[in-house]
Amino acid sequence: MPALLPPALEPFLDVLRCPVCRARLRPGHGSLRCPSGHTFDIARQGYVSLLTGIRATSGDDAAMVQARTRFLSTGGYAPISETLTRLAADVLPARGTVADIGCGTGYYLAGVLDRLPGARGLGLDTSVRALRSAARSHPRAAAASWDVFRPFPLGDSTVDVLLNVFAPRNPSEFHRVLRPAGRLIVVRPTERHLAELRGRIPAMVTIDPDKERRLRQALDPCFEAAGTRHVAYTAPLTRQEAIDLVGMTPSARHLTHADLTDQGPLPAQVTVSVLATSYRPR
C-alpha cells in the first residue's frame, strides 16, 4: 500500500523543491510530485526519497545506525545535544523552521524540537537506514534522502536554523537556504575527542589538526561566527558502549570486526570534546 503523506512532512511542502526542476512539490499517491511530473516516493517508514537515480556519496550502513542508536540512547552525548539546543533556542522564532543537514537518526533534531514546541524540523541524509529512524525521531520531524554536496531541495531563504553535527558541509547552499536572520550551528570534534579510544585502536580515523583553519576558510566567504561553546567532559563507558561509540563513527568504515572486538580491555571512560559554533550569514 502506498505511504500516506506523513503529518510532519506536510508543513514542509512550502519549503521543499523538486531536485530536478526546482518547482514546488505537491502530494500525490504515496509520493511527492512537481507540475512537470517528477515523482518522489514516500517510503512506508515515513521519509521521502528525493535522492533518486544516482548513488549517494556515502551513508551510514545498518550496523553503524544500530551502533549510533544504542550509544545515543545511553545519554553519552546528551550534553552536546543540550548545548546545540540552547544555541538554536536563542535565535529560533516561536514557529521557526529547523533543518538538520546530515541528520543521521534524528537525535539532535529531536532534541531541538523537544525544547521548541512551535518549531518544525526536517532532516536530510544520504542513509536510508538512518532516515528510517529520523522519520520516527519526533512527531514534528520530517525526513528526506539527500546528498549534502548537491544543491539542496529547499527554497531560497526558507530555513531559520541549520544544524550540522559531525557532518559534511556545503557553505554556499547553507547560505542560500538560510533566512537573513538565520543561524548555522556547526558541531565538530577537537583533537582531544575520544582520545582514549584512538590511543587503544590505532586504526581509528584521526582528527586533522588543521581542521579549524580549513573550517574558517570554507565558511568565511558566507558566514561570520556569532559565538562558540566548548563542550568537554569525561563519559564512563561499558565495553559495549565503547564498541558502539567507535562503530557509529566514520572509523567504522575502516575497521574490521576484530578491530572492534579483539582489542582486549577498552577504556572505561572517554573524553568528549567538541566545539559548537553559531554562524550568522554575511
mmCIF file of C-alpha atoms in Angstrom:
data_model
loop_
_atom_site.group_PDB
_atom_site.id
_atom_site.type_symbol
_atom_site.label_atom_id
_atom_site.label_comp_id
_atom_site.label_asym_id
_atom_site.label_seq_id
_atom_site.Cartn_x
_atom_site.Cartn_y
_atom_site.Cartn_z
ATOM 1 C CA MET A 1 0.000 0.000 0.000
ATOM 2 C CA PRO A 2 1.456 3.425 -0.902
ATOM 3 C CA ALA A 3 2.530 5.527 2.079
ATOM 4 C CA LEU A 4 0.278 8.366 3.117
ATOM 5 C CA LEU A 5 1.716 11.851 3.485
ATOM 6 C CA PRO A 6 3.352 11.862 6.936
ATOM 7 C CA PRO A 7 1.940 14.633 9.172
ATOM 8 C CA ALA A 8 5.431 16.040 9.813
ATOM 9 C CA LEU A 9 6.139 16.279 6.065
ATOM 10 C CA GLU A 10 3.018 18.223 5.124
ATOM 11 C CA PRO A 11 4.186 21.552 6.687
ATOM 12 C CA PHE A 12 7.330 21.367 4.518
ATOM 13 C CA LEU A 13 5.517 21.474 1.191
ATOM 14 C CA ASP A 14 6.098 25.237 1.134
ATOM 15 C CA VAL A 15 9.854 24.692 1.649
ATOM 16 C CA LEU A 16 10.718 21.624 -0.432
ATOM 17 C CA ARG A 17 11.604 21.963 -4.112
ATOM 18 C CA CYS A 18 11.854 19.416 -6.882
ATOM 19 C CA PRO A 19 15.537 18.470 -7.114
ATOM 20 C CA VAL A 20 15.235 18.168 -10.903
ATOM 21 C CA CYS A 21 13.466 21.396 -11.920
ATOM 22 C CA ARG A 22 13.223 23.374 -8.631
ATOM 23 C CA ALA A 23 9.416 23.613 -8.797
ATOM 24 C CA ARG A 24 7.266 23.243 -5.701
ATOM 25 C CA LEU A 25 6.266 19.735 -4.689
ATOM 26 C CA ARG A 26 2.732 18.556 -4.010
ATOM 27 C CA PRO A 27 1.432 15.287 -2.548
ATOM 28 C CA GLY A 28 0.490 12.541 -4.957
ATOM 29 C CA HIS A 29 -0.472 8.910 -4.433
ATOM 30 C CA GLY A 30 2.167 7.838 -1.911
ATOM 31 C CA SER A 31 4.622 10.352 -3.334
ATOM 32 C CA LEU A 32 5.554 13.977 -3.846
ATOM 33 C CA ARG A 33 5.490 15.333 -7.369
ATOM 34 C CA CYS A 34 6.045 18.594 -9.203
ATOM 35 C CA PRO A 35 3.961 20.100 -12.039
ATOM 36 C CA SER A 36 6.421 18.671 -14.587
ATOM 37 C CA GLY A 37 5.684 15.154 -13.377
ATOM 38 C CA HIS A 38 8.906 14.411 -11.484
ATOM 39 C CA THR A 39 7.820 11.991 -8.764
ATOM 40 C CA PHE A 40 9.478 11.025 -5.479
ATOM 41 C CA ASP A 41 8.236 8.124 -3.415
ATOM 42 C CA ILE A 42 7.357 8.329 0.245
ATOM 43 C CA ALA A 43 8.732 5.242 1.993
ATOM 44 C CA ARG A 44 6.467 3.351 4.333
ATOM 45 C CA GLN A 45 8.854 4.333 7.154
ATOM 46 C CA GLY A 46 7.863 7.981 6.585
ATOM 47 C CA TYR A 47 10.747 9.635 4.730
ATOM 48 C CA VAL A 48 10.613 10.918 1.149
ATOM 49 C CA SER A 49 13.167 9.637 -1.375
ATOM 50 C CA LEU A 50 14.366 12.794 -3.124
ATOM 51 C CA LEU A 51 17.791 11.354 -3.924
ATOM 52 C CA THR A 52 16.851 9.039 -6.755
ATOM 53 C CA GLY A 53 18.630 7.638 -9.781
ATOM 54 C CA ILE A 54 22.151 8.488 -8.601
ATOM 55 C CA ARG A 55 24.145 6.713 -5.928
ATOM 56 C CA ALA A 56 24.860 8.855 -2.866
ATOM 57 C CA THR A 57 28.482 9.553 -1.960
ATOM 58 C CA SER A 58 28.240 7.731 1.376
ATOM 59 C CA GLY A 59 25.946 6.979 4.240
ATOM 60 C CA ASP A 60 25.738 5.035 7.465
ATOM 61 C CA ASP A 61 25.097 1.346 6.937
ATOM 62 C CA ALA A 62 22.782 -0.763 9.104
ATOM 63 C CA ALA A 63 25.488 -1.672 11.633
ATOM 64 C CA MET A 64 26.527 1.980 12.047
ATOM 65 C CA VAL A 65 22.926 3.076 12.553
ATOM 66 C CA GLN A 66 22.349 0.371 15.152
ATOM 67 C CA ALA A 67 25.539 1.347 16.993
ATOM 68 C CA ARG A 68 24.537 5.022 16.893
ATOM 69 C CA THR A 69 21.055 4.303 18.192
ATOM 70 C CA ARG A 70 22.355 2.187 21.069
ATOM 71 C CA PHE A 71 25.035 4.672 22.111
ATOM 72 C CA LEU A 72 22.907 7.812 21.884
ATOM 73 C CA SER A 73 20.198 6.125 23.954
ATOM 74 C CA THR A 74 22.652 5.953 26.874
ATOM 75 C CA GLY A 75 22.813 9.761 27.119
ATOM 76 C CA GLY A 76 26.546 9.777 26.480
ATOM 77 C CA TYR A 77 26.205 12.703 24.070
ATOM 78 C CA ALA A 78 23.326 14.439 25.867
ATOM 79 C CA PRO A 79 25.490 17.473 26.836
ATOM 80 C CA ILE A 80 26.237 18.048 23.142
ATOM 81 C CA SER A 81 22.527 17.925 22.321
ATOM 82 C CA GLU A 82 21.719 20.292 25.195
ATOM 83 C CA THR A 83 24.308 22.848 24.062
ATOM 84 C CA LEU A 84 23.160 22.653 20.460
ATOM 85 C CA THR A 85 19.545 23.065 21.552
ATOM 86 C CA ARG A 86 20.347 26.156 23.628
ATOM 87 C CA LEU A 87 22.144 27.762 20.689
ATOM 88 C CA ALA A 88 19.151 27.057 18.439
ATOM 89 C CA ALA A 89 16.623 28.259 21.021
ATOM 90 C CA ASP A 90 18.456 31.594 21.327
ATOM 91 C CA VAL A 91 17.622 32.522 17.731
ATOM 92 C CA LEU A 92 14.774 30.330 16.501
ATOM 93 C CA PRO A 93 11.383 32.042 16.112
ATOM 94 C CA ALA A 94 8.463 30.552 18.020
ATOM 95 C CA ARG A 95 7.205 28.797 14.888
ATOM 96 C CA GLY A 96 10.533 28.534 13.135
ATOM 97 C CA THR A 97 11.965 26.034 10.673
ATOM 98 C CA VAL A 98 14.978 23.851 11.528
ATOM 99 C CA ALA A 99 16.861 21.721 9.008
ATOM 100 C CA ASP A 100 19.467 19.185 10.089
ATOM 101 C CA ILE A 101 21.912 18.514 7.257
ATOM 102 C CA GLY A 102 23.409 15.063 7.704
ATOM 103 C CA CYS A 103 20.824 14.300 10.384
ATOM 104 C CA GLY A 104 21.642 10.637 10.932
ATOM 105 C CA THR A 105 18.996 9.102 13.156
ATOM 106 C CA GLY A 106 17.497 12.499 14.026
ATOM 107 C CA TYR A 107 18.786 12.556 17.610
ATOM 108 C CA TYR A 108 19.914 16.192 17.637
ATOM 109 C CA LEU A 109 16.951 17.459 15.618
ATOM 110 C CA ALA A 110 14.558 15.781 18.046
ATOM 111 C CA GLY A 111 16.319 17.467 20.954
ATOM 112 C CA VAL A 112 15.759 20.904 19.429
ATOM 113 C CA LEU A 113 12.110 20.165 18.652
ATOM 114 C CA ASP A 114 11.513 18.928 22.201
ATOM 115 C CA ARG A 115 12.682 22.293 23.521
ATOM 116 C CA LEU A 116 10.738 24.378 20.973
ATOM 117 C CA PRO A 117 7.124 23.179 20.758
ATOM 118 C CA GLY A 118 6.196 25.509 17.880
ATOM 119 C CA ALA A 119 9.092 24.603 15.588
ATOM 120 C CA ARG A 120 9.096 22.205 12.644
ATOM 121 C CA GLY A 121 12.118 20.134 11.664
ATOM 122 C CA LEU A 122 13.484 18.490 8.533
ATOM 123 C CA GLY A 123 16.368 16.036 8.445
ATOM 124 C CA LEU A 124 18.373 15.360 5.289
ATOM 125 C CA ASP A 125 20.749 12.413 4.995
ATOM 126 C CA THR A 126 22.089 10.004 2.383
ATOM 127 C CA SER A 127 21.490 6.921 4.521
ATOM 128 C CA VAL A 128 18.014 5.465 4.116
ATOM 129 C CA ARG A 129 18.715 3.259 7.136
ATOM 130 C CA ALA A 130 19.315 6.339 9.285
ATOM 131 C CA LEU A 131 16.302 8.129 7.784
ATOM 132 C CA ARG A 132 14.015 5.325 8.910
ATOM 133 C CA SER A 133 14.902 6.353 12.458
ATOM 134 C CA ALA A 134 14.943 10.090 11.742
ATOM 135 C CA ALA A 135 11.384 9.996 10.403
ATOM 136 C CA ARG A 136 10.276 8.500 13.733
ATOM 137 C CA SER A 137 12.515 10.594 15.971
ATOM 138 C CA HIS A 138 9.890 13.242 16.741
ATOM 139 C CA PRO A 139 6.263 13.957 15.765
ATOM 140 C CA ARG A 140 7.361 17.228 14.121
ATOM 141 C CA ALA A 141 10.436 15.814 12.360
ATOM 142 C CA ALA A 142 10.173 15.167 8.633
ATOM 143 C CA ALA A 143 12.952 13.346 6.776
ATOM 144 C CA ALA A 144 14.210 13.157 3.207
ATOM 145 C CA SER A 145 17.097 11.462 1.431
ATOM 146 C CA TRP A 146 19.658 13.892 0.061
ATOM 147 C CA ASP A 147 23.379 14.399 -0.518
ATOM 148 C CA VAL A 148 24.903 17.436 1.208
ATOM 149 C CA PHE A 149 27.267 18.026 -1.721
ATOM 150 C CA ARG A 150 24.435 18.735 -4.174
ATOM 151 C CA PRO A 151 22.126 21.782 -4.297
ATOM 152 C CA PHE A 152 19.599 21.293 -1.516
ATOM 153 C CA PRO A 153 15.962 20.526 -2.437
ATOM 154 C CA LEU A 154 14.883 23.610 -0.486
ATOM 155 C CA GLY A 155 13.738 27.068 -1.487
ATOM 156 C CA ASP A 156 15.830 30.202 -1.011
ATOM 157 C CA SER A 157 15.708 31.794 2.462
ATOM 158 C CA THR A 158 13.315 29.192 3.875
ATOM 159 C CA VAL A 159 15.179 27.959 6.979
ATOM 160 C CA ASP A 160 15.699 29.716 10.317
ATOM 161 C CA VAL A 161 18.294 27.368 11.843
ATOM 162 C CA LEU A 162 20.573 24.874 10.101
ATOM 163 C CA LEU A 163 22.161 22.119 12.175
ATOM 164 C CA ASN A 164 25.381 20.491 11.021
ATOM 165 C CA VAL A 165 26.612 17.960 13.580
ATOM 166 C CA PHE A 166 29.640 15.783 12.773
ATOM 167 C CA ALA A 167 28.581 16.031 9.132
ATOM 168 C CA PRO A 168 29.937 17.311 5.788
ATOM 169 C CA ARG A 169 29.285 20.931 4.858
ATOM 170 C CA ASN A 170 28.126 22.860 1.800
ATOM 171 C CA PRO A 171 28.617 26.536 2.727
ATOM 172 C CA SER A 172 27.083 28.101 -0.382
ATOM 173 C CA GLU A 173 23.934 26.018 -0.052
ATOM 174 C CA PHE A 174 23.766 26.710 3.681
ATOM 175 C CA HIS A 175 23.836 30.411 2.852
ATOM 176 C CA ARG A 176 21.220 30.141 0.118
ATOM 177 C CA VAL A 177 18.563 28.367 2.178
ATOM 178 C CA LEU A 178 19.079 30.327 5.411
ATOM 179 C CA ARG A 179 16.977 33.384 6.086
ATOM 180 C CA PRO A 180 18.990 36.600 6.562
ATOM 181 C CA ALA A 181 18.447 36.492 10.341
ATOM 182 C CA GLY A 182 19.018 32.731 10.499
ATOM 183 C CA ARG A 183 21.855 30.785 12.040
ATOM 184 C CA LEU A 184 24.054 27.879 11.032
ATOM 185 C CA ILE A 185 25.192 25.779 14.004
ATOM 186 C CA VAL A 186 28.222 23.588 13.365
ATOM 187 C CA VAL A 187 29.398 20.930 15.824
ATOM 188 C CA ARG A 188 32.770 19.281 15.228
ATOM 189 C CA PRO A 189 35.356 17.402 17.331
ATOM 190 C CA THR A 190 38.554 18.794 18.780
ATOM 191 C CA GLU A 191 41.818 16.842 18.761
ATOM 192 C CA ARG A 192 41.042 15.519 22.273
ATOM 193 C CA HIS A 193 37.725 13.977 21.265
ATOM 194 C CA LEU A 194 37.681 10.222 22.008
ATOM 195 C CA ALA A 195 41.427 10.347 22.655
ATOM 196 C CA GLU A 196 41.424 7.250 24.871
ATOM 197 C CA LEU A 197 39.764 5.151 22.175
ATOM 198 C CA ARG A 198 42.071 6.476 19.481
ATOM 199 C CA GLY A 199 45.039 5.525 21.631
ATOM 200 C CA ARG A 200 43.740 1.995 22.062
ATOM 201 C CA ILE A 201 42.537 1.417 18.472
ATOM 202 C CA PRO A 202 45.191 2.782 16.079
ATOM 203 C CA ALA A 203 43.036 2.090 13.007
ATOM 204 C CA MET A 204 40.534 4.775 14.038
ATOM 205 C CA VAL A 205 40.360 7.840 11.806
ATOM 206 C CA THR A 206 42.442 10.675 13.227
ATOM 207 C CA ILE A 207 41.282 14.273 13.562
ATOM 208 C CA ASP A 208 43.106 16.685 11.267
ATOM 209 C CA PRO A 209 44.959 19.260 13.413
ATOM 210 C CA ASP A 210 44.292 21.775 10.622
ATOM 211 C CA LYS A 211 40.533 21.207 10.865
ATOM 212 C CA GLU A 212 39.654 24.586 12.396
ATOM 213 C CA ARG A 213 41.645 26.577 9.859
ATOM 214 C CA ARG A 214 40.009 24.708 6.996
ATOM 215 C CA LEU A 215 36.564 25.249 8.524
ATOM 216 C CA ARG A 216 37.155 29.008 8.785
ATOM 217 C CA GLN A 217 38.472 29.112 5.239
ATOM 218 C CA ALA A 218 35.390 27.296 3.935
ATOM 219 C CA LEU A 219 32.794 29.320 5.859
ATOM 220 C CA ASP A 220 34.311 32.822 5.874
ATOM 221 C CA PRO A 221 33.005 33.872 2.429
ATOM 222 C CA CYS A 222 29.412 33.207 3.526
ATOM 223 C CA PHE A 223 29.321 33.348 7.334
ATOM 224 C CA GLU A 224 30.752 35.042 10.398
ATOM 225 C CA ALA A 225 30.964 33.368 13.809
ATOM 226 C CA ALA A 226 28.485 34.672 16.376
ATOM 227 C CA GLY A 227 29.734 32.585 19.288
ATOM 228 C CA THR A 228 31.406 29.284 20.142
ATOM 229 C CA ARG A 229 30.911 26.911 23.061
ATOM 230 C CA HIS A 230 33.388 24.210 24.033
ATOM 231 C CA VAL A 231 31.623 21.101 25.304
ATOM 232 C CA ALA A 232 34.140 18.973 27.195
ATOM 233 C CA TYR A 233 33.610 16.215 29.748
ATOM 234 C CA THR A 234 34.594 12.667 30.623
ATOM 235 C CA ALA A 235 31.982 9.983 29.998
ATOM 236 C CA PRO A 236 32.037 6.500 31.574
ATOM 237 C CA LEU A 237 31.939 3.606 29.128
ATOM 238 C CA THR A 238 30.987 -0.028 29.284
ATOM 239 C CA ARG A 239 32.758 -2.274 26.792
ATOM 240 C CA GLN A 240 29.663 -2.390 24.554
ATOM 241 C CA GLU A 241 29.312 1.393 24.682
ATOM 242 C CA ALA A 242 32.953 1.762 23.648
ATOM 243 C CA ILE A 243 32.412 -0.591 20.708
ATOM 244 C CA ASP A 244 29.240 1.271 19.704
ATOM 245 C CA LEU A 245 30.930 4.654 20.000
ATOM 246 C CA VAL A 246 33.629 3.581 17.569
ATOM 247 C CA GLY A 247 31.148 1.706 15.399
ATOM 248 C CA MET A 248 28.954 4.762 14.827
ATOM 249 C CA THR A 249 31.804 6.969 13.590
ATOM 250 C CA PRO A 250 33.433 7.136 10.125
ATOM 251 C CA SER A 251 36.178 4.945 11.609
ATOM 252 C CA ALA A 252 33.784 2.002 11.332
ATOM 253 C CA ARG A 253 34.266 2.031 7.550
ATOM 254 C CA HIS A 254 37.986 1.347 8.011
ATOM 255 C CA LEU A 255 37.843 -1.246 10.806
ATOM 256 C CA THR A 256 37.223 -4.964 10.780
ATOM 257 C CA HIS A 257 35.046 -6.744 13.319
ATOM 258 C CA ALA A 258 38.241 -7.913 15.009
ATOM 259 C CA ASP A 259 39.479 -4.323 15.304
ATOM 260 C CA LEU A 260 36.393 -3.519 17.369
ATOM 261 C CA THR A 261 36.059 -6.687 19.434
ATOM 262 C CA ASP A 262 39.543 -8.212 19.870
ATOM 263 C CA GLN A 263 41.339 -5.278 21.426
ATOM 264 C CA GLY A 264 41.390 -6.659 24.955
ATOM 265 C CA PRO A 265 40.366 -4.175 27.663
ATOM 266 C CA LEU A 266 38.866 -0.980 26.277
ATOM 267 C CA PRO A 267 38.855 2.358 28.139
ATOM 268 C CA ALA A 268 36.327 2.612 30.969
ATOM 269 C CA GLN A 269 35.918 6.305 30.234
ATOM 270 C CA VAL A 270 36.445 8.625 27.308
ATOM 271 C CA THR A 271 36.987 12.321 26.733
ATOM 272 C CA VAL A 272 34.224 14.062 24.818
ATOM 273 C CA SER A 273 35.456 17.366 23.411
ATOM 274 C CA VAL A 274 33.612 19.277 20.700
ATOM 275 C CA LEU A 275 33.121 22.853 19.558
ATOM 276 C CA ALA A 276 29.663 24.223 18.749
ATOM 277 C CA THR A 277 29.653 27.480 16.817
ATOM 278 C CA SER A 278 26.691 29.580 15.779
ATOM 279 C CA TYR A 279 27.262 31.444 12.498
ATOM 280 C CA ARG A 280 25.289 34.316 11.008
ATOM 281 C CA PRO A 281 25.070 34.793 7.236
ATOM 282 C CA ARG A 282 27.137 37.594 5.750
#
